[in-house]
PDB file of C-alpha atoms in Angstrom:
ATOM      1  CA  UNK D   1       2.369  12.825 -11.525  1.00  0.00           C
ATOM      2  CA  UNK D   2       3.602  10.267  -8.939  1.00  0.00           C
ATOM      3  CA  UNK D   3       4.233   7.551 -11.005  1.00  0.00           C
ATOM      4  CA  UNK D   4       5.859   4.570  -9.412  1.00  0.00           C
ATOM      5  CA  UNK D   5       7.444   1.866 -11.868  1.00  0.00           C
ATOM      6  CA  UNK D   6       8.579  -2.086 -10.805  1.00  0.00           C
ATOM      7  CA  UNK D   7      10.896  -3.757 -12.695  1.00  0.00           C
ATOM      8  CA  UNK D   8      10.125  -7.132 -13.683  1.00  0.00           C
ATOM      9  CA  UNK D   9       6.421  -7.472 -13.164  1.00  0.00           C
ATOM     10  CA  UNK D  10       7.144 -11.415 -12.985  1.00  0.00           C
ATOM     11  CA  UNK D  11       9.513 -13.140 -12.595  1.00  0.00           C
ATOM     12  CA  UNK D  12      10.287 -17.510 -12.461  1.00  0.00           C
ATOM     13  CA  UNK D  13      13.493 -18.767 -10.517  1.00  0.00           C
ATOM     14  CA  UNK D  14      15.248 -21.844  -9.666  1.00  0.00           C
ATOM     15  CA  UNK D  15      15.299 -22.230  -6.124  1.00  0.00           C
ATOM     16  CA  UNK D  16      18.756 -21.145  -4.623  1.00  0.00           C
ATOM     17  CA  UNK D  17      19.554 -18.535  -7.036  1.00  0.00           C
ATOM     18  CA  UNK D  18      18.794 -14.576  -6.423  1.00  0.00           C
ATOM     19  CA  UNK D  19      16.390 -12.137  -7.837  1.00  0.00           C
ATOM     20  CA  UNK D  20      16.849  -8.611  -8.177  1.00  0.00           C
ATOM     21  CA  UNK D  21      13.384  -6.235  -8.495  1.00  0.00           C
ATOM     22  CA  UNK D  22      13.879  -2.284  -9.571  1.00  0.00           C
ATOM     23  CA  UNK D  23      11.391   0.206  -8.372  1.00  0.00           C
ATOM     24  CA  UNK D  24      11.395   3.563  -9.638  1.00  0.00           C
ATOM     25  CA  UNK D  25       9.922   7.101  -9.140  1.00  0.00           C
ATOM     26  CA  UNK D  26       9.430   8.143 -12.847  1.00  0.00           C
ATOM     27  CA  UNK D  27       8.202  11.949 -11.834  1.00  0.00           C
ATOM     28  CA  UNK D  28       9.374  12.413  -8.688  1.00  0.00           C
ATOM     29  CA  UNK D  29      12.697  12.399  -6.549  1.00  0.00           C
ATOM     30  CA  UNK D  30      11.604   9.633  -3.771  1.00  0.00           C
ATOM     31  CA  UNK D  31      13.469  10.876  -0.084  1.00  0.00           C
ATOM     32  CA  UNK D  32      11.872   7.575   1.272  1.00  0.00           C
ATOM     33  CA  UNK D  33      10.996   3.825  -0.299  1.00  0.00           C
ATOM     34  CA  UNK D  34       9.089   1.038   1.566  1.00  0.00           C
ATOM     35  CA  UNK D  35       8.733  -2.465  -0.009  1.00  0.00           C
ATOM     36  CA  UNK D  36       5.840  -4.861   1.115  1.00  0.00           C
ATOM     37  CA  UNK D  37       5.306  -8.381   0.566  1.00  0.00           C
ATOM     38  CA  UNK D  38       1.786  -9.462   0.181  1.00  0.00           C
ATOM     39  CA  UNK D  39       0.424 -12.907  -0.077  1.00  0.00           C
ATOM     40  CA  UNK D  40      -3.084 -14.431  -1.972  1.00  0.00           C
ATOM     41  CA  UNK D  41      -5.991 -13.003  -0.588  1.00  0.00           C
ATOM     42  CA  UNK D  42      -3.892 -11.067   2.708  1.00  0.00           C
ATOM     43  CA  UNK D  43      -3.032  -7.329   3.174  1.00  0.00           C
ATOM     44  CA  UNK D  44       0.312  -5.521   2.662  1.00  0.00           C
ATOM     45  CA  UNK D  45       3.016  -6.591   4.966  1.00  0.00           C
ATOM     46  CA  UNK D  46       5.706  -3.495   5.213  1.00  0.00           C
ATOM     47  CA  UNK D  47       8.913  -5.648   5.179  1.00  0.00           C
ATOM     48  CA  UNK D  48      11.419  -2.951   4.995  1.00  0.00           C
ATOM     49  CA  UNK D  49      11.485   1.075   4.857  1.00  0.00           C
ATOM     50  CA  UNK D  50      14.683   3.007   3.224  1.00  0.00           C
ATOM     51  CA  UNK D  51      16.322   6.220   2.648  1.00  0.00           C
ATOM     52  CA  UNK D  52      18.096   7.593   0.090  1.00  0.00           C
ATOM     53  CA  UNK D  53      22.024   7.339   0.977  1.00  0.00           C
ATOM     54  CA  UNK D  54      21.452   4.986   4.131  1.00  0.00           C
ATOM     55  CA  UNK D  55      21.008   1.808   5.472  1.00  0.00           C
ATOM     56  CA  UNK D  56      17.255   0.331   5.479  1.00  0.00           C
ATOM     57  CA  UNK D  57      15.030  -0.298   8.287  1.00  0.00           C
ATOM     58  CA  UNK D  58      13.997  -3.743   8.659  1.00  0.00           C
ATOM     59  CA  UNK D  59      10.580  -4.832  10.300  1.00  0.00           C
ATOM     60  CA  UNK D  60      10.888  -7.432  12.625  1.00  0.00           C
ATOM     61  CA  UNK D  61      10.958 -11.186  11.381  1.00  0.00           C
ATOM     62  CA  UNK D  62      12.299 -10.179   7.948  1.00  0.00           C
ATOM     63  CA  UNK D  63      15.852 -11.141   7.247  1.00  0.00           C
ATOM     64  CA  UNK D  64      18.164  -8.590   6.075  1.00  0.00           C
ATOM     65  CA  UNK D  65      20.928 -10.604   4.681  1.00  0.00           C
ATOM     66  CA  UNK D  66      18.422 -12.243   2.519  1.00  0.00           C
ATOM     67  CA  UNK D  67      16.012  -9.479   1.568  1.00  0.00           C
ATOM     68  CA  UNK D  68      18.896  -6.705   0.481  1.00  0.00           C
ATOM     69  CA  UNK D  69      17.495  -3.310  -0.254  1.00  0.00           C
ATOM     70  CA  UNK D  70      19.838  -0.740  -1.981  1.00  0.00           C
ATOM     71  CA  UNK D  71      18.672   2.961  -2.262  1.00  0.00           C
ATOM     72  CA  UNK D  72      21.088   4.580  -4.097  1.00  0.00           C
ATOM     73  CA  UNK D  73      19.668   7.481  -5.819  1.00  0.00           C
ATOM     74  CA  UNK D  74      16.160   9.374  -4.992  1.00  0.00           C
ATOM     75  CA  UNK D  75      14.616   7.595  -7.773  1.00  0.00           C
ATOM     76  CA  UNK D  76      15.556   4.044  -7.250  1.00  0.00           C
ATOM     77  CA  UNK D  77      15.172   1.243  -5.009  1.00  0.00           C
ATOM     78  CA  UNK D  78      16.350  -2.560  -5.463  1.00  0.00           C
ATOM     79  CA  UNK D  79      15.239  -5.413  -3.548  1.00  0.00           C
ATOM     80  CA  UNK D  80      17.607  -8.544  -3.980  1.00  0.00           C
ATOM     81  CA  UNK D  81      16.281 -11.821  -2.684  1.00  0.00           C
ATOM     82  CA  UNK D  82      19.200 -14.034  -2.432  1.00  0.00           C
ATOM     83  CA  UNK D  83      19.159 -17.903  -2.403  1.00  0.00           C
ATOM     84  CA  UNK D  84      15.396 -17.837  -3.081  1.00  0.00           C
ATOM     85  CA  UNK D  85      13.439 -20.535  -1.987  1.00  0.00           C
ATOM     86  CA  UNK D  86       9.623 -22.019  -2.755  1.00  0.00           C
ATOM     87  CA  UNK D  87       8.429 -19.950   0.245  1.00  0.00           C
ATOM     88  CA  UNK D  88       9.396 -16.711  -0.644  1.00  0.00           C
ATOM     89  CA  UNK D  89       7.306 -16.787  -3.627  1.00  0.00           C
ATOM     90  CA  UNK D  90       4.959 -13.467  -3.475  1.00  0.00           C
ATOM     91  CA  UNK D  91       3.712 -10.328  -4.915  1.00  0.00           C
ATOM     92  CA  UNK D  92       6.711  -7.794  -4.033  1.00  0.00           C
ATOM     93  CA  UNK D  93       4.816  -3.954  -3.818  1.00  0.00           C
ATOM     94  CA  UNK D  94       7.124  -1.279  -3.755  1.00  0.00           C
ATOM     95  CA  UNK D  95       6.251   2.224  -2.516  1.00  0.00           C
ATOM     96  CA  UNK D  96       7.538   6.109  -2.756  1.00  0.00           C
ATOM     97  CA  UNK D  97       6.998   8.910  -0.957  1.00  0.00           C
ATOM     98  CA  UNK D  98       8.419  12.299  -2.027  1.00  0.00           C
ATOM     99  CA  UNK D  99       9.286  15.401  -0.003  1.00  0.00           C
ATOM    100  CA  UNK D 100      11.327  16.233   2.744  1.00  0.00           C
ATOM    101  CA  UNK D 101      10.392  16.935   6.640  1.00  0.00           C
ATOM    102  CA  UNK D 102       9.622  21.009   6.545  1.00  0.00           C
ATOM    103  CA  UNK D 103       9.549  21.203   2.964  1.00  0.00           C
ATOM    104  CA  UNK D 104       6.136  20.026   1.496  1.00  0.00           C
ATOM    105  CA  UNK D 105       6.869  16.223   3.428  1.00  0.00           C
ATOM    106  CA  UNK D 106       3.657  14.691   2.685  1.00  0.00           C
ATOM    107  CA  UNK D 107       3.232  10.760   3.926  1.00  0.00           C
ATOM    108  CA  UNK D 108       1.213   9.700   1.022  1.00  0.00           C
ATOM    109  CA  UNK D 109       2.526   6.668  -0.485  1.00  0.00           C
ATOM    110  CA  UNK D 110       2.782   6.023  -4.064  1.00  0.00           C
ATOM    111  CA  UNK D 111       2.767   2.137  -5.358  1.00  0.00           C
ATOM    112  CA  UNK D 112       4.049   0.446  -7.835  1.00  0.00           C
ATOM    113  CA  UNK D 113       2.438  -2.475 -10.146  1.00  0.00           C
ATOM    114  CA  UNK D 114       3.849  -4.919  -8.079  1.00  0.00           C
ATOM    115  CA  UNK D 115       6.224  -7.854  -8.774  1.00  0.00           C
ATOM    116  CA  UNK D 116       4.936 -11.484  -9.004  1.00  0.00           C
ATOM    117  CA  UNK D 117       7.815 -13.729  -8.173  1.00  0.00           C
ATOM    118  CA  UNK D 118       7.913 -17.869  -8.284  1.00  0.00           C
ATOM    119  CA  UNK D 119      10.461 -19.897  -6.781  1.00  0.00           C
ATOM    120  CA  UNK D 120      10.486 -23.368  -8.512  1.00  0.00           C
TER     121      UNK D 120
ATOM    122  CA  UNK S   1       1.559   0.650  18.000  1.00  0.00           C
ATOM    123  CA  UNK S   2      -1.573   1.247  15.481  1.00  0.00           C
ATOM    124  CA  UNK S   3      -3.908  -1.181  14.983  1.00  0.00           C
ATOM    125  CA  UNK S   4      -6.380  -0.583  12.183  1.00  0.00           C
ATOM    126  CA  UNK S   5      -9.670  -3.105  11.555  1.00  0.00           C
ATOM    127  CA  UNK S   6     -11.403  -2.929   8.072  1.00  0.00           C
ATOM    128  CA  UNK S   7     -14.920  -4.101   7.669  1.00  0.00           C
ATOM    129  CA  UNK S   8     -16.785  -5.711   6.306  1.00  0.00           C
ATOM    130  CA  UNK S   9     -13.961  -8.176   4.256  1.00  0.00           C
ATOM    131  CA  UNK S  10     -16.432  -8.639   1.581  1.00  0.00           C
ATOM    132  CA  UNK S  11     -19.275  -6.566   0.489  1.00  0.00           C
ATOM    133  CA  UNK S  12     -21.578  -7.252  -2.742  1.00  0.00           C
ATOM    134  CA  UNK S  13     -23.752  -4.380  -4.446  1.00  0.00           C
ATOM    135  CA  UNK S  14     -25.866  -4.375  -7.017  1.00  0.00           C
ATOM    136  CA  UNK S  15     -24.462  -1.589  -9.719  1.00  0.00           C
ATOM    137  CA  UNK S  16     -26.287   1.804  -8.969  1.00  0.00           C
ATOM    138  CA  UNK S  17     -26.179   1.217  -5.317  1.00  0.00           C
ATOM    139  CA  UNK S  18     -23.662   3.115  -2.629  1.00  0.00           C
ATOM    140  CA  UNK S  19     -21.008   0.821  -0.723  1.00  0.00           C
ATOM    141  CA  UNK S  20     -19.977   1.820   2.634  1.00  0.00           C
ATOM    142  CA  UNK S  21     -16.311   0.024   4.220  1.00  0.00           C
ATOM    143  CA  UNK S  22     -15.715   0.958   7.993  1.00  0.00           C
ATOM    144  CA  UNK S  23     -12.209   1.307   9.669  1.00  0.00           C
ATOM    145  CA  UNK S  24     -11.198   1.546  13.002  1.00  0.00           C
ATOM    146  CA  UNK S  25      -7.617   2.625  14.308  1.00  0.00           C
ATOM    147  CA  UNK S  26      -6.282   2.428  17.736  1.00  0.00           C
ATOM    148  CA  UNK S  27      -3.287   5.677  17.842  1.00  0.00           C
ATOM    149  CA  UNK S  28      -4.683   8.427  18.581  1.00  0.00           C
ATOM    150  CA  UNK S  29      -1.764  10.072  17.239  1.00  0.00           C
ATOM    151  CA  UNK S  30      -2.744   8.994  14.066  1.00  0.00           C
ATOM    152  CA  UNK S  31      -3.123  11.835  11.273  1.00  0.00           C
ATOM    153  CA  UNK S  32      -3.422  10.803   7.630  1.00  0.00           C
ATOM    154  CA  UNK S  33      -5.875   7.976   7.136  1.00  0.00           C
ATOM    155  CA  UNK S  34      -5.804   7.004   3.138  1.00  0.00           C
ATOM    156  CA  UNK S  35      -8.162   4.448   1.280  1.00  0.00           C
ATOM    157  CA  UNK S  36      -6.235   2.819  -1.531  1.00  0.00           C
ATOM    158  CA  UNK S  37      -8.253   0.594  -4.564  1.00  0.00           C
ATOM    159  CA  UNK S  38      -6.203  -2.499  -6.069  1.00  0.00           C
ATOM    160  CA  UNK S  39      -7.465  -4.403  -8.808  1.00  0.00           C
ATOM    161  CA  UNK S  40      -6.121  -8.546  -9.302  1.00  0.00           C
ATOM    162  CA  UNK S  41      -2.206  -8.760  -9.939  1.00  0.00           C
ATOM    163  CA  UNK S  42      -1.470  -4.883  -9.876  1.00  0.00           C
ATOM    164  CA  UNK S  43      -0.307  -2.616  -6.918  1.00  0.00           C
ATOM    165  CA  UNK S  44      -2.465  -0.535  -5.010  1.00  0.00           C
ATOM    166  CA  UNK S  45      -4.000   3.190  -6.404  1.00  0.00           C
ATOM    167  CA  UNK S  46      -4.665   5.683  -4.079  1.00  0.00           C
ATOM    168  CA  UNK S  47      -8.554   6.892  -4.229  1.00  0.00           C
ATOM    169  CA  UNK S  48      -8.700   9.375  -1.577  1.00  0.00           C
ATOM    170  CA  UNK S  49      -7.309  10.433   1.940  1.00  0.00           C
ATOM    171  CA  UNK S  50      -8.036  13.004   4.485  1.00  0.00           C
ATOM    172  CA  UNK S  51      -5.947  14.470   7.547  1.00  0.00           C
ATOM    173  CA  UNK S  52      -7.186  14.667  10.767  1.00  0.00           C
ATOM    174  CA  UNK S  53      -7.909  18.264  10.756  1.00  0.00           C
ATOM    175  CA  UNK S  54     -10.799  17.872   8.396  1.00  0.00           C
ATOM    176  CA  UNK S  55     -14.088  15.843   9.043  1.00  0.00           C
ATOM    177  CA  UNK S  56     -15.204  14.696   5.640  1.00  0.00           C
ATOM    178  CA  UNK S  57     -13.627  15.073   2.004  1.00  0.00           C
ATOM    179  CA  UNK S  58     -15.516  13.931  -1.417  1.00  0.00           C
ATOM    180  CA  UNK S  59     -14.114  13.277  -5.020  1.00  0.00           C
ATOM    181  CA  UNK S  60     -16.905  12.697  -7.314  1.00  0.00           C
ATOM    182  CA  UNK S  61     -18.830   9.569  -6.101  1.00  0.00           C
ATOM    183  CA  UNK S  62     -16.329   9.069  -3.337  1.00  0.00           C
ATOM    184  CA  UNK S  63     -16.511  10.499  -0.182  1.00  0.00           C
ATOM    185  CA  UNK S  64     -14.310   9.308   3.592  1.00  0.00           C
ATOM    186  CA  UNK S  65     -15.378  10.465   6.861  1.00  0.00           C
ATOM    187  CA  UNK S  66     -13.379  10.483   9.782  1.00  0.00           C
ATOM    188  CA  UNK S  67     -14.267  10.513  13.348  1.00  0.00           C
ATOM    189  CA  UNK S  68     -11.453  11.439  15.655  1.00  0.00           C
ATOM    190  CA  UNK S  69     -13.524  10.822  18.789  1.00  0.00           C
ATOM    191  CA  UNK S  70     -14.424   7.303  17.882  1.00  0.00           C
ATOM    192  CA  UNK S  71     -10.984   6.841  16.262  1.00  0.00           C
ATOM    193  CA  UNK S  72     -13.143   5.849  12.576  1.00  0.00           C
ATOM    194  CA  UNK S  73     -13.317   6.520   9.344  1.00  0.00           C
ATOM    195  CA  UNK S  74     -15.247   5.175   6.824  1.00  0.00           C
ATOM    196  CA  UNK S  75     -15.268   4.975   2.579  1.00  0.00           C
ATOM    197  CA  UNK S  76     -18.491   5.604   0.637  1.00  0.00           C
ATOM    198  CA  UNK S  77     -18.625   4.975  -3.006  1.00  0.00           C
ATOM    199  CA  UNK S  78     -22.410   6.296  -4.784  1.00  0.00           C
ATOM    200  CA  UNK S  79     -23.758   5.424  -7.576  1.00  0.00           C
ATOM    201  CA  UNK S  80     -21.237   2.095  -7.873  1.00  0.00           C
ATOM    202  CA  UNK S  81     -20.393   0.571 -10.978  1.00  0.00           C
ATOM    203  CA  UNK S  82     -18.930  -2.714 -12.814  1.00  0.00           C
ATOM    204  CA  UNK S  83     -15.097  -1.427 -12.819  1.00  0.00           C
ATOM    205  CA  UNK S  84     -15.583  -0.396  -9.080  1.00  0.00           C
ATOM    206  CA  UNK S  85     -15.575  -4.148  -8.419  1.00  0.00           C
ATOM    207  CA  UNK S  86     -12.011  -4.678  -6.470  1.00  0.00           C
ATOM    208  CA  UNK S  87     -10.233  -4.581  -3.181  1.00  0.00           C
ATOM    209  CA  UNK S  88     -10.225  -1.525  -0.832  1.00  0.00           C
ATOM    210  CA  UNK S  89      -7.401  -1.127   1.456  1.00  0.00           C
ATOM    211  CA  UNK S  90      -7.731   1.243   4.375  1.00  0.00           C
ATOM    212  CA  UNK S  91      -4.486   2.916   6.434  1.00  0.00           C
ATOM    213  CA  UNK S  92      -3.652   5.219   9.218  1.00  0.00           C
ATOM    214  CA  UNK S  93      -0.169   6.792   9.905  1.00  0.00           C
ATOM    215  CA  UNK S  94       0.903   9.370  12.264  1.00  0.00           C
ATOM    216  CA  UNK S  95       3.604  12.312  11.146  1.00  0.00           C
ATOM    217  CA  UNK S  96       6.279  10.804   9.486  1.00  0.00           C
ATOM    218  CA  UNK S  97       6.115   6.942  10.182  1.00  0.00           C
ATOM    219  CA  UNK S  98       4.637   4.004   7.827  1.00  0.00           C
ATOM    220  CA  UNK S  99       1.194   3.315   6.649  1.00  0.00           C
ATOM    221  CA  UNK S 100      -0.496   0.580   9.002  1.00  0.00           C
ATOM    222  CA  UNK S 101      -2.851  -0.826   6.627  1.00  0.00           C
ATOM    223  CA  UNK S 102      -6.490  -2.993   7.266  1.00  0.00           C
ATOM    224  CA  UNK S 103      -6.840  -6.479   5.937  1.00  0.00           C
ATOM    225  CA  UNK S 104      -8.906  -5.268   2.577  1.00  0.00           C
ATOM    226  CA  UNK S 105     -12.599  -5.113   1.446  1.00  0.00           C
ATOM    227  CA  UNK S 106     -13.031  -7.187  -1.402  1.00  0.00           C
ATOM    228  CA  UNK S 107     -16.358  -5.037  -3.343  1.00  0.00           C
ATOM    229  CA  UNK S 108     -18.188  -6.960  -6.105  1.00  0.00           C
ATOM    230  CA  UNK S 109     -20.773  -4.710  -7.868  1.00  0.00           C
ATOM    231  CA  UNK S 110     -22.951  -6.722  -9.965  1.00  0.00           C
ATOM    232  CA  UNK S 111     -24.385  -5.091 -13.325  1.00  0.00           C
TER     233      UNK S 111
END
């Protein structure tokens, strides 16, 4: 159980166009997603954290408008990165926890396979 | 807010032999500490964890520690082998909030 899917696993872009990456909880209903960006040879960075039905949480120094996060069911997550650019070229992690606060809430995170994205 | 410090950031062992990766954390509010394992291009796999009501917790031929005084806890892998060989991620979270995660162990058992 606790399967977490990502949706491409790479992906190659012009630079200036958007790319959208799926994550999915194939087992579980997901109450809260986190996606992290992590670059060559560095740790996780937690960009964003979101909840089913509302509006994500951004971490500071990461740019809303142009890292969108959707979480519209309990199963799946999208990140959009809009007008892409060489820089933004990364692994994108996404991650699930299940559960709610009271009723079994458990913080363990779940991760996906990750999502290798190039901006030419 | 946490700070967590993984050592060492690279640690070779000859196949057979145990591994040991520290972690620090500076919350003492800090409750779940888990140790996740990611091999080259894929996402991180959780190996173990433990809560801060419980000292020590072992799967097989991996075992964490935790230290609440000294805010540490610590990974050991026995009896390491070949497909061990990748890089260890520490974290510590408190109640609800996200994982603060050290910079990584990369482990290299050699056969």
């Amino acid at each position: 159980g606790a399967v977490v899917s990502q949706h491409p696993s790479r992906v190659i872009c012009k630079s200036g166009t958007s790319v959208k990456i799926e994550c999915r909880s194939l087992d579980f209903q997901a109450t809260t997603m986190f996606w992290y960006r992590q670059f060559p040879k560095q740790s996780l960075m937690l960009m964003a954290t979101s909840n089913e039905g509302s509006k994500a949480t951004y971490e500071q120094g990461v740019e809303k408008d142009k890292f969108l996060i959707n979480h519209a069911s309990l199963t799946l997550s999208t990140l959009t990165v809009t007008s892409a650019h060489p820089e933004d070229s990364s692994f994108y992690i996404c991650s699930a926890s299940r559960g709610l606060p009271g009723v079994g809430f458990t913080n363990e995170q779940f991760f996906g396979p990750g999502t290798r994205l190039t901006v030419l | 807010g946490e700070n967590v410090e993984q050592h060492p950031s690279t640690l070779s062992v000859q196949e057979g032999d145990s591994a040991v990766i520290k972690c620090t954390y500076s919350d003492s509010a800090s409750n779940y500490f888990p140790w996740y394992k990611q091999e080259l291009g894929k996402g991180p796999q959780l190996i173990i964890d433990i809560r801060s009501n419980v000292g020590e917790k072992k799967d097989q031929r991996i075992a964490v520690t935790l230290n609440k005084t000294a805010k540490h806890f610590s990974l050991h892998i026995t009896e390491t082998q070949p497909e061990d060989s990748a890089v260890y991620f520490c974290a510590a979270s408190r109640g609800y909030s996200t994982l603060t995660f050290g910079k990584g162990t990369m482990l290299l058992v050699s056969p």
